[in-house]
Amino acid sequence: MNVAASACAPNPCPRRSQKLTPRRFTLSSCFALLLLLLMSGLGWAQDKRVILPIDPEPDPDPNYVQIVIAQGEGWQLVQTSGVIDDSAQRYSERVYMIDGLRGLADVPLPQILKNELIDDLAGTPEGEDMSFAINQRIADEIALSEAQGGPTDALIALAEADDGELEPLRGKSGYIAKGSCGDRDIVKSKHFAINAPLNSSTNLSGGFTGSVSLTGTANLNADGEIKITLKRAKVWFLCIPYGVRFRHARVWGTALIDQGATLSGTISYANPQAREWQIAKPHLFSVDFWAGPIPVHIGFNLPITAGFDQGGITGSVTGSATYSGRRSISGYLDYWCTASSCGGGSNFDTVNLGPQPLTGSISGRFQPSIYAQVAVRGYLYSEGVAYAQVGIRPYLRGDLWGYYGNNCGDADGDGFFETVDALTFDLDWQLYVTAQADTFLTNEARWTLWGSPRWHVGFWDLLGGDGSSALTPMLTGPAVVPANTAQTYGARMRACWPYTDNVDYTMNWGDGGTQALSGPAATLTNASHTWTSTGTPQLSLLALRDAHGRQLNKTTWRPVQVTSVQGHMGMTWKLLGSDGSYAHVGGDAQTSPYLGDTSPTVSLPLLCLNQDGRSAPFWMTFDFYNGWAAGEVRLSAPVQGLALTSRAVADGICLSTFGLGYRMGEFHDGGGGWTWWGQGVLSPNTRFWVAIDDQPANPWN
């Protein structure tokens, strides 16, 4: 499997019938499962997660220390200490760390520098967060110069050449700024290679009793880059560098991830919010350098995290599951990220590393969706000032489904719901290129540059013997048909089947003819056939697979009686009126209770009645021709009259469809005849079969 992703974001984006008692199964099978790790990448959507209180401290950044001296709303004064890489010179400087406008309002800086930074923020795209690091020593010299009405010697010594004509100061080091004094971009990069273990086991709680374990390694051979801007201001006639601003972090190179994951435990909940926990954060490298007279420290580390989105572990009833899997990813990436936009691309291949065992025990549905992530993060001074990270987040999306009962449909059309069972596991994999950035640890943003489709890994029937009987399709249509007359039959999956994808079927008509069908799992897909001779052909419907890739290969069989008799006309009624939740049903000009009025080759619903003795509403009045049936009425799915071979068959259809107490409605159920009232809401445009006990107007007569 090969996946490629690219992104470029030049414009800023905003921040963000009666059931039987359930039975459990515990069975094993083999399957391949993936849960990958790789770099956390980029794109934009608000995505706040609960960080569990098990985060390990990051590995220390060697040769650099910072201590907070003072702080206020949106700013800190920090003592920074380190060693310059090129010269091995030690430095110790105090630096104001400022969080955009929020920090500028309060930080004790000279107004001239505040104005410079406010102008910088004014030119920033809306919604982009920005942080600055301002050297206190230089800020103090500017303040002293303002107080004495001219530049101090120390400030003159700090002056740099501007972007225009240069004129050295007489007798002093420094330059007179005759042109503009613009900012200057600085880019620093360094190669790194790391082989990081990915070993962790985390216990989960709150409805899930169990753990998520990760094993494997992450091999990275790449370059990390930080771009900053040296801030310079014209103070009197001098061009003074006074601070730096974070611009972007970039990583490019190759990666190889060999990752395994195991989820085990019992479930009985849906998690209400996203959760994420940090496994490790190894230090990659750092660079210390002079930006003018300002010592700058940049660094890269490798946050390794795991988690799941809101609703990422969902269980409808109590059950348990254990599954694990391994997969390898290799490829290249090149991404950069600022606080508001990202760009770049990547290309990765993924390989299945073999089957792993699965056990399950459930009556219901368990849908775990778990990710693991390795991110390359670049920062200025520390993550508390500004950082951005790039990479890949792969998801493992499992679906364990179990069922046992007799409320999942009548597949063979005999008028009774079969008792069926199921235990299946479906597995998908999905890959996202994501990103994360923050300034001053107050404006965390996460977004998505690219997402793959859901790739199907496999579908497993975990029941032994003949497998899960709930996977057999439903075959609807008449049981008795006349020869040389076209008949309609329908195909669909059972009502308990949890997936909605289109299903491919093969219909075998039992006379040598076959027909391919395809349609939504929960919707009848119809096919028509004509038998030219009498007999009892064996009709079969084979569910092959669905559009998602689940291989079913389950068949439903039923005999069909082909006769030379066209059958007897049946009687039909319609809805005559309604009053709220009460329906008035009866005959009209078409209705014939003596000979029947509708051909038995027609398919119509049955009027079903549960005559439970309920009282009529007080405002209704009744007579011989307009009575009260003392029950609830409903309409079944359409049934061909020829399939109604007896009153018992008709009553059985109502019973299996709506439950105990339901039978076919009859002409005299209101106490007299022709019409009656019952409680229920029926379609006003549908005719339906109604039985009659004392006349031959039934399809079975």
XYZ file of C-alpha atoms in Angstrom, residues 18-672:
655
model
C -39.413 -10.580 21.406
C -35.748 -11.114 22.060
C -34.297 -14.279 23.520
C -31.868 -14.083 26.424
C -28.442 -12.990 25.049
C -25.684 -15.561 24.907
C -21.974 -14.823 25.035
C -19.313 -16.287 22.800
C -15.593 -16.525 23.471
C -13.714 -17.681 20.389
C -10.318 -17.194 18.807
C -9.163 -16.567 15.260
C -6.179 -15.058 13.509
C -6.179 -11.712 11.840
C -3.837 -8.942 10.846
C -4.173 -5.688 12.727
C -2.305 -2.464 12.437
C -1.576 0.345 14.750
C 1.182 2.572 13.442
C 3.286 5.410 14.665
C 4.890 8.240 12.770
C 5.272 11.969 12.776
C 2.313 14.119 13.851
C 1.487 16.241 10.755
C -0.560 19.311 9.770
C -4.117 20.652 8.698
C -6.611 22.671 10.758
C -9.527 21.783 13.047
C -10.151 22.491 16.701
C -9.202 19.332 18.573
C -8.772 19.660 22.322
C -7.851 16.481 24.183
C -7.670 15.480 27.790
C -4.014 14.855 28.622
C -3.812 12.081 31.188
C -1.633 12.797 34.238
C 0.951 10.171 33.305
C 3.027 12.282 30.925
C 6.738 11.699 31.497
C 9.030 14.686 31.734
C 10.894 15.385 28.471
C 14.542 14.402 28.313
C 16.682 17.367 29.405
C 18.133 19.729 26.811
C 21.923 19.531 27.415
C 24.004 22.690 27.711
C 20.976 24.927 28.211
C 19.179 26.070 31.365
C 16.472 28.676 31.904
C 14.992 29.985 35.150
C 11.953 32.255 35.499
C 12.937 35.450 37.333
C 9.670 37.411 37.105
C 6.362 37.109 35.281
C 3.077 38.813 34.584
C 0.023 38.407 32.360
C 1.348 36.961 29.102
C 5.075 37.523 29.792
C 8.032 36.106 31.709
C 11.526 37.340 32.438
C 13.798 34.294 32.040
C 17.459 33.792 32.872
C 18.930 31.814 29.941
C 22.311 30.064 30.159
C 24.114 27.946 27.603
C 27.125 27.431 25.363
C 27.444 28.829 21.833
C 28.096 25.939 19.441
C 30.650 27.578 17.142
C 32.864 29.186 19.767
C 32.155 27.172 22.919
C 31.540 30.567 24.558
C 29.281 30.476 27.599
C 26.451 32.994 27.835
C 24.023 34.083 30.521
C 21.364 36.569 29.473
C 17.974 37.631 30.747
C 15.254 37.528 28.123
C 11.637 38.722 28.143
C 9.357 35.983 26.687
C 6.211 37.725 25.400
C 2.905 36.218 24.222
C 1.732 38.636 21.512
C -0.571 41.523 22.405
C -1.579 39.829 25.640
C 1.967 40.107 26.956
C 2.816 43.491 25.422
C 0.179 45.242 27.519
C 2.039 44.499 30.749
C 5.696 43.744 30.057
C 8.172 46.415 31.295
C 9.702 47.378 27.917
C 10.499 50.825 26.518
C 7.553 52.200 24.531
C 9.609 52.411 21.353
C 10.038 48.620 21.386
C 6.384 48.070 22.256
C 5.409 50.205 19.254
C 7.726 48.185 17.006
C 6.161 44.908 18.162
C 2.619 46.270 17.882
C 3.355 47.251 14.265
C 4.712 43.743 13.651
C 1.535 42.193 15.069
C -0.630 44.496 12.956
C 0.867 42.986 9.806
C 0.301 39.420 10.971
C -2.536 37.380 9.373
C -5.679 37.339 11.509
C -5.745 34.435 13.949
C -1.977 33.817 13.914
C -0.416 33.646 17.334
C 3.017 35.144 17.801
C 5.630 35.168 20.538
C 8.765 37.257 20.969
C 11.998 36.927 22.944
C 13.472 40.358 23.835
C 16.941 40.780 25.347
C 16.603 42.621 28.688
C 20.095 44.124 28.562
C 19.398 45.806 25.223
C 15.921 46.931 26.331
C 17.479 48.511 29.450
C 20.071 50.393 27.350
C 17.296 51.792 25.140
C 15.352 52.877 28.224
C 18.491 54.535 29.674
C 19.179 56.297 26.379
C 15.630 57.653 26.309
C 16.042 58.917 29.870
C 19.283 60.796 29.096
C 18.119 62.135 25.752
C 20.645 60.296 23.579
C 22.194 56.903 22.949
C 24.552 55.448 25.508
C 27.961 54.209 24.439
C 26.814 50.642 25.112
C 23.825 51.121 22.791
C 26.057 52.604 20.081
C 28.325 49.565 20.355
C 25.323 47.300 19.715
C 24.345 49.073 16.471
C 24.421 47.130 13.206
C 24.605 48.115 9.571
C 21.207 49.046 8.184
C 19.769 48.185 4.782
C 20.701 51.486 3.144
C 23.817 53.594 2.818
C 26.410 52.890 5.537
C 28.274 55.585 7.430
C 30.534 54.583 10.338
C 30.389 56.654 13.488
C 33.460 58.817 14.015
C 35.596 57.523 16.872
C 33.096 54.879 17.893
C 32.120 51.376 16.832
C 28.703 51.324 15.135
C 26.904 52.811 12.147
C 24.658 55.756 11.390
C 21.394 54.342 9.979
C 20.714 56.340 6.827
C 18.317 53.828 5.251
C 15.721 51.438 6.583
C 16.401 49.196 9.544
C 14.504 46.049 8.616
C 14.270 42.717 10.335
C 16.525 39.892 9.236
C 15.578 36.204 8.824
C 17.914 33.504 10.182
C 17.656 29.801 9.351
C 19.415 27.062 11.319
C 19.256 23.336 10.597
C 20.910 20.138 11.766
C 20.871 16.494 10.757
C 19.746 13.861 13.245
C 19.241 10.102 13.329
C 17.393 8.259 16.065
C 16.208 4.754 16.841
C 13.488 5.239 19.475
C 11.764 2.361 21.305
C 7.987 2.521 21.399
C 7.265 0.429 24.488
C 4.362 1.364 26.745
C 1.381 -0.153 28.554
C -1.426 2.110 29.732
C -4.440 1.206 31.863
C -7.737 2.794 30.883
C -10.756 3.381 33.111
C -14.195 4.995 33.146
C -16.218 2.173 31.606
C -13.270 0.347 30.021
C -11.363 -2.050 32.255
C -8.217 -2.986 30.438
C -5.072 -1.670 28.815
C -3.474 -0.473 25.592
C 0.078 -1.712 24.973
C 2.510 -0.471 22.322
C 5.729 -2.136 21.158
C 8.173 -1.473 18.345
C 10.732 1.067 17.138
C 10.826 4.348 15.227
C 13.867 4.974 13.007
C 14.281 8.534 11.726
C 17.027 9.878 9.496
C 16.184 13.497 8.847
C 17.008 17.185 9.146
C 15.330 19.656 11.451
C 15.162 23.353 10.694
C 14.092 26.432 12.635
C 13.554 29.826 11.043
C 13.527 32.917 13.234
C 13.430 36.646 12.561
C 15.954 38.971 14.212
C 13.989 42.047 15.311
C 15.721 45.389 14.676
C 14.536 48.928 15.438
C 15.792 52.384 14.452
C 16.589 54.199 17.684
C 17.644 57.748 16.883
C 20.213 57.208 14.113
C 21.113 53.667 15.142
C 19.914 50.242 13.887
C 19.552 48.189 17.082
C 18.884 44.411 17.168
C 16.815 43.710 20.269
C 15.025 40.326 20.035
C 13.838 37.393 17.951
C 10.516 36.001 16.713
C 9.672 32.354 15.924
C 8.709 31.816 12.252
C 8.562 28.086 11.436
C 9.813 24.591 12.180
C 10.565 22.168 9.357
C 11.544 18.500 9.129
C 12.542 16.534 6.061
C 14.009 13.057 5.609
C 13.117 9.369 5.840
C 11.363 7.302 8.482
C 10.793 3.619 9.223
C 8.291 2.621 11.896
C 7.796 -0.977 13.050
C 4.808 -0.797 15.382
C 2.652 -3.284 17.257
C -0.331 -2.586 19.491
C -2.622 -4.628 21.747
C -5.957 -3.651 23.247
C -7.427 -5.909 25.921
C -10.204 -5.505 28.479
C -13.942 -5.304 29.044
C -16.226 -2.487 27.929
C -19.663 -1.108 28.685
C -19.619 2.566 27.660
C -18.908 5.248 25.092
C -16.094 7.587 26.104
C -17.442 11.156 26.359
C -14.258 12.945 25.337
C -10.982 12.494 23.545
C -8.030 11.251 25.570
C -4.329 11.291 24.887
C -1.326 10.196 26.919
C 2.359 10.809 26.355
C 4.689 7.822 26.287
C 8.053 9.570 25.962
C 9.714 12.726 24.678
C 13.382 12.067 23.840
C 15.643 15.033 23.024
C 16.927 15.088 19.425
C 19.286 18.057 19.197
C 19.723 21.743 19.977
C 21.656 24.670 18.488
C 22.955 27.754 20.325
C 24.112 30.734 18.243
C 24.407 34.504 18.215
C 21.755 36.524 16.372
C 23.574 39.839 16.419
C 24.301 40.422 20.102
C 21.477 38.087 21.195
C 22.141 34.472 22.196
C 19.474 32.176 20.721
C 18.679 28.584 21.665
C 16.593 26.323 19.409
C 15.884 22.615 19.800
C 14.030 19.555 18.566
C 12.487 16.665 20.526
C 10.343 13.626 19.734
C 6.978 13.506 21.573
C 5.520 9.972 21.394
C 1.810 9.832 22.265
C -1.209 7.537 21.986
C -4.922 8.133 22.388
C -8.400 8.040 20.921
C -10.894 10.617 19.696
C -14.250 11.441 21.233
C -16.341 8.279 20.902
C -13.163 6.390 20.003
C -13.974 3.440 22.278
C -17.683 2.682 22.080
C -19.591 -0.315 23.463
C -23.368 -0.769 23.348
C -23.423 -3.537 25.979
C -20.988 -5.293 28.248
C -18.432 -7.435 26.495
C -14.703 -8.046 26.218
C -12.055 -8.064 23.518
C -8.366 -8.698 23.086
C -6.614 -8.046 19.799
C -3.192 -6.998 18.629
C -1.385 -6.326 15.397
C 1.799 -5.087 13.753
C 2.439 -2.996 10.698
C 5.443 -1.230 9.246
C 5.581 2.200 7.569
C 8.485 3.542 5.546
C 8.901 6.588 3.346
C 9.861 10.246 3.313
C 8.377 13.526 4.474
C 9.051 17.239 4.116
C 6.790 19.585 6.107
C 7.051 23.036 7.636
C 4.667 24.653 10.084
C 4.171 28.158 11.458
C 1.579 29.116 14.049
C -1.102 29.498 11.368
C -0.223 27.678 8.132
C 1.651 24.623 6.911
C 2.879 23.073 3.717
C 4.840 20.191 2.280
C 4.247 16.583 1.360
C 5.036 12.953 2.140
C 4.898 9.470 0.683
C 4.743 6.267 2.717
C 4.405 2.537 2.104
C 2.774 0.290 4.680
C 3.329 -3.459 5.116
C 1.353 -5.946 7.196
C 3.711 -7.813 9.511
C 1.575 -10.915 10.038
C -1.494 -12.261 11.835
C -2.183 -11.869 15.528
C -4.705 -13.648 17.812
C -8.125 -12.207 18.612
C -10.599 -13.198 21.304
C -14.025 -11.682 21.770
C -17.030 -12.065 24.032
C -19.941 -9.758 23.377
C -23.635 -9.383 22.691
C -23.785 -5.980 21.096
C -21.136 -3.904 19.401
C -17.674 -2.710 20.429
C -15.933 -0.145 18.213
C -12.440 0.853 19.357
C -10.604 3.468 17.283
C -7.094 4.071 18.630
C -4.124 6.020 17.311
C -0.444 6.281 18.119
C 1.806 9.128 17.072
C 5.454 10.152 16.904
C 6.010 13.867 16.349
C 9.123 15.840 15.492
C 8.797 19.109 17.433
C 10.922 22.221 16.951
C 10.965 25.063 19.506
C 12.520 28.445 20.284
C 14.350 28.570 23.648
C 11.787 26.159 25.119
C 8.352 24.795 24.260
C 6.962 27.444 26.586
C 7.835 30.200 24.069
C 6.850 28.692 20.705
C 6.890 25.308 19.003
C 5.558 23.474 15.946
C 5.573 19.769 15.129
C 5.039 17.726 11.965
C 4.417 14.055 11.083
C 1.813 11.270 10.628
C -0.947 9.808 12.826
C -2.286 6.344 11.880
C -5.560 4.986 13.276
C -6.627 1.418 13.981
C -10.433 1.225 13.642
C -11.904 -2.048 14.924
C -15.518 -3.225 15.090
C -16.488 -6.304 17.140
C -20.169 -7.298 16.706
C -22.040 -10.044 18.543
C -25.715 -11.070 18.367
C -27.992 -13.862 19.567
C -31.798 -13.795 19.288
C -34.912 -14.181 17.150
C -35.591 -10.530 16.370
C -33.490 -10.270 13.234
C -35.948 -10.979 10.423
C -37.576 -13.802 8.465
C -34.968 -14.756 5.855
C -36.724 -17.710 4.196
C -40.221 -16.220 4.046
C -41.993 -18.905 6.085
C -43.702 -16.313 8.300
C -41.476 -16.838 11.376
C -38.291 -15.117 12.520
C -35.350 -17.486 12.795
C -33.078 -17.612 15.838
C -29.644 -16.552 14.637
C -26.251 -15.691 16.091
C -23.146 -13.765 15.059
C -19.660 -12.877 16.243
C -17.571 -10.950 13.710
C -14.627 -8.553 13.726
C -14.046 -5.880 11.086
C -10.787 -3.936 10.853
C -9.931 -0.710 9.023
C -6.819 1.419 8.920
C -6.649 5.139 8.266
C -3.760 7.586 8.036
C -3.720 11.309 8.773
C -1.043 13.898 8.219
C -1.537 16.212 11.190
C 0.122 19.138 12.944
C 0.293 20.928 16.250
C 1.610 24.321 17.296
C 1.563 26.533 20.359
C 2.845 29.845 21.639
C 3.429 30.435 25.330
C 1.526 27.181 26.075
C -1.762 29.109 25.888
C -2.845 28.780 22.244
C -2.484 25.108 21.321
C -3.762 24.361 17.826
C -4.159 21.011 16.068
C -5.133 20.542 12.477
C -5.156 18.067 9.600
C -3.415 18.576 6.278
C -4.479 15.322 4.688
C -6.487 12.209 5.498
C -6.592 8.921 3.668
C -9.783 6.992 2.963
C -10.540 4.140 5.342
C -8.617 1.159 4.046
C -10.145 -2.215 4.802
C -7.733 -4.671 6.392
C -10.024 -7.670 6.934
C -13.326 -9.121 8.122
C -13.446 -12.248 10.281
C -16.351 -14.542 11.197
C -15.326 -15.799 14.644
C -17.984 -18.502 15.096
C -17.014 -22.092 14.362
C -18.926 -24.630 12.312
C -21.080 -22.933 9.705
C -20.208 -19.506 11.076
C -22.507 -16.617 11.917
C -26.066 -17.362 10.801
C -27.052 -13.680 11.198
C -25.040 -13.004 8.028
C -27.555 -14.918 5.880
C -29.537 -12.536 3.653
C -33.314 -12.065 3.667
C -35.176 -13.362 0.612
C -38.690 -11.915 0.299
C -41.429 -12.833 -2.165
C -44.379 -15.198 -2.683
C -44.167 -18.864 -1.787
C -46.814 -19.906 -4.344
C -46.804 -18.422 -7.835
C -48.570 -19.074 -11.137
C -46.555 -20.259 -14.104
C -45.898 -17.829 -16.979
C -46.447 -14.779 -14.755
C -43.606 -12.452 -13.742
C -42.931 -12.475 -9.987
C -40.934 -10.026 -7.856
C -38.503 -11.060 -5.111
C -36.375 -8.883 -2.882
C -32.908 -9.181 -1.334
C -31.544 -7.396 1.761
C -29.475 -8.096 4.858
C -31.105 -8.869 8.189
C -32.293 -6.078 10.474
C -29.527 -6.744 13.035
C -26.729 -6.451 10.438
C -24.912 -3.292 11.624
C -23.395 -2.057 8.339
C -25.050 0.022 5.609
C -22.714 -0.496 2.640
C -24.065 -1.847 -0.671
C -24.139 -5.638 -0.817
C -23.565 -7.825 -3.909
C -25.905 -10.807 -4.218
C -26.472 -13.684 -6.613
C -30.077 -14.888 -7.050
C -30.469 -18.480 -8.277
C -34.008 -19.043 -9.568
C -33.820 -22.855 -9.335
C -34.528 -23.425 -13.032
C -30.992 -22.826 -14.305
C -31.243 -19.051 -14.334
C -29.227 -16.686 -12.113
C -29.195 -12.924 -11.641
C -26.645 -10.555 -10.057
C -28.045 -7.923 -7.668
C -26.520 -5.071 -5.686
C -28.060 -2.573 -3.275
C -27.955 -1.016 0.201
C -27.823 -3.574 2.987
C -30.967 -2.350 4.747
C -33.062 -1.762 1.600
C -34.872 -4.331 -0.511
C -33.238 -4.806 -3.898
C -35.854 -6.315 -6.222
C -35.552 -8.769 -9.092
C -38.239 -10.248 -11.378
C -38.516 -13.777 -12.776
C -41.021 -15.913 -14.685
C -41.206 -19.671 -14.358
C -42.516 -21.328 -17.518
C -43.453 -24.699 -16.029
C -45.018 -25.958 -12.827
C -42.975 -27.565 -10.072
C -41.100 -26.700 -6.880
C -37.851 -24.950 -7.796
C -35.369 -24.279 -4.971
C -34.764 -20.552 -4.886
C -31.518 -19.320 -3.251
C -29.979 -15.939 -2.472
C -26.204 -15.696 -1.937
C -24.769 -12.620 -0.193
C -21.267 -12.341 -1.633
C -19.624 -9.203 -0.205
C -20.308 -5.572 0.523
C -18.755 -2.433 -0.916
C -16.452 -2.058 2.089
C -14.796 -5.400 1.318
C -16.429 -7.665 3.917
C -16.602 -11.189 2.463
C -19.934 -12.781 3.498
C -20.596 -15.857 1.313
C -23.831 -16.774 3.117
C -26.888 -18.300 1.416
C -30.609 -18.376 2.171
C -32.711 -21.168 0.566
C -36.465 -21.426 0.111
C -38.759 -23.551 -2.098
C -41.261 -21.924 -4.437
C -44.418 -23.723 -5.632
C -45.172 -22.935 -9.257
C -48.790 -23.825 -10.094
C -51.116 -23.574 -13.056
C -53.835 -22.060 -10.802
C -54.069 -18.291 -10.728
C -55.488 -18.193 -7.179
C -58.535 -16.585 -5.580
C -59.277 -12.883 -5.423
C -58.694 -11.331 -1.991
C -60.505 -8.514 -0.176
C -58.796 -5.167 0.432
C -59.557 -2.125 2.614
C -58.031 1.311 2.938
C -57.659 4.080 5.509
C -60.951 6.023 5.534
C -59.893 8.684 8.010
C -57.943 9.418 11.160
C -58.256 11.392 14.393
C -54.876 11.958 16.054
C -53.424 8.544 16.763
C -56.671 6.724 15.860
C -57.269 5.161 12.422
C -60.612 4.485 10.719
C -60.246 1.526 8.318
C -62.839 -0.095 6.071
C -64.116 -0.922 2.637
C -64.840 1.439 -0.234
C -66.392 1.122 -3.702
C -63.650 -1.285 -4.790
C -64.059 -3.638 -1.830
C -65.903 -6.934 -2.401
C -66.369 -9.057 0.764
C -68.170 -11.774 -1.187
C -65.870 -12.552 -4.165
C -62.759 -10.515 -3.400
C -61.589 -7.478 -5.327
C -57.808 -7.843 -5.908
C -55.758 -10.422 -7.833
C -53.595 -12.674 -5.603
C -50.595 -11.884 -7.832
C -50.580 -8.368 -6.329
C -48.392 -7.602 -3.313
C -49.999 -5.507 -0.566
C -49.441 -5.034 3.185
C -51.510 -6.973 5.719
C -53.672 -5.089 8.195
C -52.422 -6.443 11.548
C -54.364 -6.032 14.804
C -53.392 -6.565 18.443
C -56.861 -6.788 20.076
C -55.817 -6.137 23.676
C -59.141 -4.723 24.972
C -58.119 -1.070 25.235
C -60.927 1.462 25.644
C -62.176 3.746 22.902
C -61.708 7.513 23.287
C -64.691 9.145 24.957
C -65.581 11.397 22.009
C -66.111 8.582 19.488
C -69.562 7.131 18.715
C -70.138 3.759 17.070
C -72.821 1.721 15.324
C -73.117 -1.654 13.578
C -71.237 -0.459 10.492
C -68.670 1.619 12.352
C -67.288 -0.190 15.424
C -64.343 -0.165 17.822
C -61.723 -2.958 17.410
C -60.313 -2.415 20.929
C -56.696 -2.672 19.877
C -53.710 -1.336 17.921
C -53.380 -1.562 14.127
C -50.238 -1.717 11.992
C -49.343 -2.535 8.383
C -46.840 -5.239 7.437
C -44.477 -5.123 4.497
C -46.126 -5.948 1.130
C -46.993 -9.629 0.714
C -48.200 -11.277 -2.489
C -51.702 -12.710 -2.143
C -50.519 -16.070 -3.476
C -48.184 -16.330 -0.451
C -51.215 -16.182 1.878
C -51.985 -19.876 1.616
C -53.989 -19.969 4.881
C -55.249 -17.729 7.657
C -52.566 -19.220 9.883
C -49.830 -18.101 7.473
C -51.295 -14.592 7.408
C -51.558 -14.427 11.205
C -47.977 -15.690 11.453
C -46.697 -12.807 9.322
C -48.262 -10.285 11.719
C -46.945 -12.170 14.743
C -43.362 -12.406 13.471
C -43.342 -8.797 12.339
C -44.885 -7.044 15.352
C -44.769 -9.545 18.203
C -47.107 -11.415 20.505
C -50.821 -10.607 20.233
C -50.765 -9.484 16.601
C -52.833 -11.283 13.939
C -54.434 -10.374 10.609
C -57.324 -7.915 10.911
C -60.809 -9.245 10.058
C -63.962 -7.751 8.541
C -66.032 -8.155 11.740
C -63.441 -7.030 14.329
C -65.491 -3.895 15.079
C -68.492 -5.927 16.256
C -70.490 -5.443 13.085
